[in-house]
XYZ file of C-alpha atoms in Angstrom:
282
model
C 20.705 73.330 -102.438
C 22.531 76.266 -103.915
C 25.164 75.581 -106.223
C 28.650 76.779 -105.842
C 29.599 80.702 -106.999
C 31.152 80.213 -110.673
C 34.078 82.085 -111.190
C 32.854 85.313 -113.155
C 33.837 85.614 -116.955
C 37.537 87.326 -117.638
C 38.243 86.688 -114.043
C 42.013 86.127 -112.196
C 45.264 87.465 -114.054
C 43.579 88.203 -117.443
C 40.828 90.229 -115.746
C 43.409 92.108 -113.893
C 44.929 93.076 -117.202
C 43.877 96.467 -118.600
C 41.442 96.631 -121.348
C 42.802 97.813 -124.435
C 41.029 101.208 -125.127
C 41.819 103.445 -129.080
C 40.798 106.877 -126.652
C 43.758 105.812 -124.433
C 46.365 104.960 -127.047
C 45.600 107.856 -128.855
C 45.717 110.374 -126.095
C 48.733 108.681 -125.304
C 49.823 109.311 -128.906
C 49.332 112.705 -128.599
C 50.679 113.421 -125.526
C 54.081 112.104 -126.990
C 54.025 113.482 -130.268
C 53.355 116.761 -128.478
C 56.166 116.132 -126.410
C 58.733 115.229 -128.991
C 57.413 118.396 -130.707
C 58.329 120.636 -127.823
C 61.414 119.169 -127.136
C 62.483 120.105 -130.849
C 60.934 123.461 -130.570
C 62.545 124.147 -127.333
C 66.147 122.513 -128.357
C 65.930 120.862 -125.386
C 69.351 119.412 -124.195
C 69.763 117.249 -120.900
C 73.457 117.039 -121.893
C 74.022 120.352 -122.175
C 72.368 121.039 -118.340
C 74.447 118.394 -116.842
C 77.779 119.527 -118.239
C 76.785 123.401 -117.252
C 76.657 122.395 -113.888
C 79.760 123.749 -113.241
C 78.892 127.599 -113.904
C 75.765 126.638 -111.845
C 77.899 125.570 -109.034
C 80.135 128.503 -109.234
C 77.661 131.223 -109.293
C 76.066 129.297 -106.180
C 79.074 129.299 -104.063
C 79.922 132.860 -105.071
C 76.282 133.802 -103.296
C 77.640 132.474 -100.037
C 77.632 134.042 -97.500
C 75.331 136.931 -98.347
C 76.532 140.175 -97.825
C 74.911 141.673 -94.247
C 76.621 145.628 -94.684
C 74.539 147.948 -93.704
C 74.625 149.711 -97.220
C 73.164 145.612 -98.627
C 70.264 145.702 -95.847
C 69.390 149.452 -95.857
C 68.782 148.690 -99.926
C 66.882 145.374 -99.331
C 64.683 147.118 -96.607
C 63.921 149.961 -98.870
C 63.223 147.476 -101.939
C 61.065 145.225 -99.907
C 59.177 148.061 -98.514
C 58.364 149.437 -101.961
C 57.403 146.109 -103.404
C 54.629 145.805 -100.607
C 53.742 149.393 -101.080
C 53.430 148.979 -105.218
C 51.550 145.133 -104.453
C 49.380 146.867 -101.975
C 48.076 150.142 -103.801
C 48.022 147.734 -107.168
C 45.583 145.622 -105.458
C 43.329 148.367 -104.021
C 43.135 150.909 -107.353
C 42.515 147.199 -109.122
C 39.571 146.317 -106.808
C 38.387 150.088 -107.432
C 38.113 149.715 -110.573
C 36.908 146.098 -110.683
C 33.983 146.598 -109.081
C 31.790 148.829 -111.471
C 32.583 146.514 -114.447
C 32.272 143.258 -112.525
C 28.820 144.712 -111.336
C 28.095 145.416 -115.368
C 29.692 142.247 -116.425
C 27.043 140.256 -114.357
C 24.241 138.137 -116.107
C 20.908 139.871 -114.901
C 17.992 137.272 -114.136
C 15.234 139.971 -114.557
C 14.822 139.660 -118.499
C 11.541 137.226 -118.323
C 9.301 138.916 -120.437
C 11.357 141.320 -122.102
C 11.173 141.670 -125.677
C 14.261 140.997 -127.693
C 14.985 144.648 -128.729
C 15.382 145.264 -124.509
C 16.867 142.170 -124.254
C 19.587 143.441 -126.754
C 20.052 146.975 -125.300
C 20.537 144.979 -121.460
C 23.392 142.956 -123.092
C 25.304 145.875 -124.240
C 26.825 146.663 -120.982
C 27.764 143.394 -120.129
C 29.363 142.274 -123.376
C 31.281 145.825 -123.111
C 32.242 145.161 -119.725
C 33.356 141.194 -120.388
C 35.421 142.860 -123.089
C 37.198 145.397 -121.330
C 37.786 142.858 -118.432
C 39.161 140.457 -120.661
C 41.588 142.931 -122.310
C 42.717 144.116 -118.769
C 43.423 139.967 -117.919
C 44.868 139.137 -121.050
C 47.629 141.247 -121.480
C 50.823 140.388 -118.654
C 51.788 142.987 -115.932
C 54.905 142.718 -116.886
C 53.702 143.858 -120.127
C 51.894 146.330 -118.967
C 54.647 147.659 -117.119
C 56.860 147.482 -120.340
C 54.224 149.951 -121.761
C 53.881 152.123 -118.622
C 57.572 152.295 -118.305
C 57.859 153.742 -122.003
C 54.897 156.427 -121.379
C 55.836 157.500 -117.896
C 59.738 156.443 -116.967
C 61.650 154.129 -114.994
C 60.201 153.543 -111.043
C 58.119 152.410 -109.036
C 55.404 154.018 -110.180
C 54.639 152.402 -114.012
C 54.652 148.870 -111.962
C 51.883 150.407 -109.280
C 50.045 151.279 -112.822
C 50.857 147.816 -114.665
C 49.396 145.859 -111.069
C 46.578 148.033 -110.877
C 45.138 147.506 -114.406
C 46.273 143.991 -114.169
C 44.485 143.059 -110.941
C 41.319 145.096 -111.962
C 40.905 142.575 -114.768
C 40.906 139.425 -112.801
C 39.466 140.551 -110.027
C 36.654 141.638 -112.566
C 36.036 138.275 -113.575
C 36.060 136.931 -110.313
C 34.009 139.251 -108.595
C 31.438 138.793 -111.580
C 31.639 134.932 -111.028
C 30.828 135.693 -107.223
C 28.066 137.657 -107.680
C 26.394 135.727 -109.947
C 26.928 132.611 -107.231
C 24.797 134.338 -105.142
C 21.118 133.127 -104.001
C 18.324 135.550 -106.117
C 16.014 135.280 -103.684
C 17.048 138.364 -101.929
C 17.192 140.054 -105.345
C 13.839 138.863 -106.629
C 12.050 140.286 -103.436
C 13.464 143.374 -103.732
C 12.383 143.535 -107.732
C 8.901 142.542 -106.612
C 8.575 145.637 -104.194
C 9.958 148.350 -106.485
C 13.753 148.323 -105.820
C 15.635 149.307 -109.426
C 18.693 147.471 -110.775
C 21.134 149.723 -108.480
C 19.129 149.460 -105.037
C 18.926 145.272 -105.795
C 22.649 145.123 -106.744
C 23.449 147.286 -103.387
C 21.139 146.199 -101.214
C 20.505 142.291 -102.095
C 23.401 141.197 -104.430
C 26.949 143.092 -102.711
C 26.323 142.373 -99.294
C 25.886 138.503 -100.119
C 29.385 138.722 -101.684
C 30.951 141.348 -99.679
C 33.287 138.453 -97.738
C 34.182 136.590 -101.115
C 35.189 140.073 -102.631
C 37.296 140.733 -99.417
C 39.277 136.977 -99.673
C 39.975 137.755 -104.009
C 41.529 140.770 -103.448
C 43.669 139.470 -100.296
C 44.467 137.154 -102.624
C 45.337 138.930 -105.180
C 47.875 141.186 -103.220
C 49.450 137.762 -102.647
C 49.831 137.764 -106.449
C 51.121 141.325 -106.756
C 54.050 140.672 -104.534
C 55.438 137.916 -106.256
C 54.165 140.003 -109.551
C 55.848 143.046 -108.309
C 59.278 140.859 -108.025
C 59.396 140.415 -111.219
C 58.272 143.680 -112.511
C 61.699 145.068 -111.232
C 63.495 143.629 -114.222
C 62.016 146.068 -116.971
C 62.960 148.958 -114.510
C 59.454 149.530 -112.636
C 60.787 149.611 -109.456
C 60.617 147.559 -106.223
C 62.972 144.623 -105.041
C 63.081 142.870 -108.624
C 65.198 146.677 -109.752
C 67.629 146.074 -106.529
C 67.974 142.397 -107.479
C 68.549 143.541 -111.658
C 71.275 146.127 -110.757
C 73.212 143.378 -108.298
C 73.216 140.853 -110.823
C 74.927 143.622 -113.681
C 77.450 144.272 -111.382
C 78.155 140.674 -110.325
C 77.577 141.269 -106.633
C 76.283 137.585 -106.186
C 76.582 137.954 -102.682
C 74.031 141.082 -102.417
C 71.859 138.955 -104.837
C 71.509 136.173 -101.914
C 70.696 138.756 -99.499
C 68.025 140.406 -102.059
C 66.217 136.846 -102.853
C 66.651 135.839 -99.160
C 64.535 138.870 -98.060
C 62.263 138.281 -100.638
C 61.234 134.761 -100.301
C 60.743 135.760 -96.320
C 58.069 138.024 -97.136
C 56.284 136.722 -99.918
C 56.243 133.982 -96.979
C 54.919 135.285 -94.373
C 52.766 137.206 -96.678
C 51.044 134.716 -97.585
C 50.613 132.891 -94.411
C 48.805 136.050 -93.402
C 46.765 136.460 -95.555
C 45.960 132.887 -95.888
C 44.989 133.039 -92.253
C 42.989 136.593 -93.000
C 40.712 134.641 -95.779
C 40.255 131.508 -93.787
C 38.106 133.754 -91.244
C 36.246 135.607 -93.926
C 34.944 132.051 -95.271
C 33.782 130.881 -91.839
């Protein structure tokens, strides 16, 4: 006869308790110290955002109702047409030159049986590359166009510069990533009949990742736009300029119209492009 299930060992309300665990309590240690930290760092004040809620309110109500002149939405259209233009080229001159050094930046596996001296002289390209890429990523865009700005002048054309060298070095990156994701099979057969390092990239490795290259840089025009927004505010054209110059002269109302149009495009940028990449994947 089998004897009646015993009730298992830390079972019932104390089981249900959490273990006590010194990982836990010191990553939750941590997280609060680093909080407190920031908070003093940051002079953080949640007194002084409450009772400024009055200017906040103010410079609301003053955006209502945005101005619809003809002068307002002849100046939005023409911002709003050069952001997409800046985004757009940005993103294309950025995959141009992304390419080559994602293509360079790529781990080769053809070094079995290489000696160490070949070895070394196959790496040099790709550490160059990864470095070059990495300078292009780390600095901003808006950076970028701060520096652009200084060398060539105010307009739209130091922000097309500042996206462009921006986008080249994350798409860089990603486009390496991809084609390393790859299956080698295609590139090993090739190899094995006599194809060189430039026929097995073009012929086995690109057209593998040709889709996933198309869906990054859709993506990364999404980026642009929003990027290109911004860029306005250190005088390098596009909406973000139209936006800048409303706010100096207080025109809150034009301001509403300018963010209005902006957030309507980014929109229905995205959803486009969103839709775009979904039919790439499948």
């Amino acid at each position: 006869m089998a004897s009646p299930p015993t009730e298992a060992k830390g079972a019932g309300i104390g089981g249900a308790l959490p273990r006590f665990s010194w990982g836990t309590s010191l990553a939750v240690l941590v997280v609060l110290g680093l909080t407190g930290w920031s908070v003093y760092g940051t002079e953080f004040d949640l007194l002084k955002l409450l009772t400024g809620g009055g200017a906040i309110e103010r410079f609301v109500s003053e955006m209502f109702p945005p101005d619809l002149s003809a002068g307002t939405l002849r100046s939005t259209t023409t911002g709003i047409l050069q952001t997409l233009q800046m985004s757009f080229l940005g993103a294309v001159i950025g995959a141009v030159v992304a390419l080559p050094l994602a293509a360079l930046g790529t781990r080769s596996p053809g070094n079995a049986g290489a000696s160490r001296r070949e070895r070394a002289l196959k790496a040099v390209p790709y550490h160059a590359a990864r470095f070059v890429l990495n300078i292009f990523r780390s600095v901003p865009d808006i950076l970028w166009a701060l520096i652009f700005v200084v060398a060539l002048g105010l307009g739209p054309f130091p922000g097309t510069l500042a996206l462009a060298v921006h986008s080249a070095g994350v798409l860089g990156k990603l486009y390496s990533e991809a084609l390393e994701a790859v299956p080698g099979r295609p590139s090993e057969a090739l190899t094995a009949s006599g194809a060189g390092p430039l026929q097995t990239f073009l012929f086995a490795r690109l057209p593998q990742a040709a889709a996933g290259f198309a869906s990054l840089s859709l993506y990364q025009w999404e980026c642009n736009i929003r990027s290109a927004t911004i860029l306005g505010f250190v005088g390098a054209g596009g909406i973000g300029q139209e936006i800048l110059i409303a706010m100096n002269l207080f025109n809150y109302s034009k301001v509403a119209t300018l963010v209005g149009a902006t957030v309507v495009v980014v929109l229905a940028v995205d959803r486009l492009s969103a839709l775009i990449r979904a039919r790439l994947i499948v």
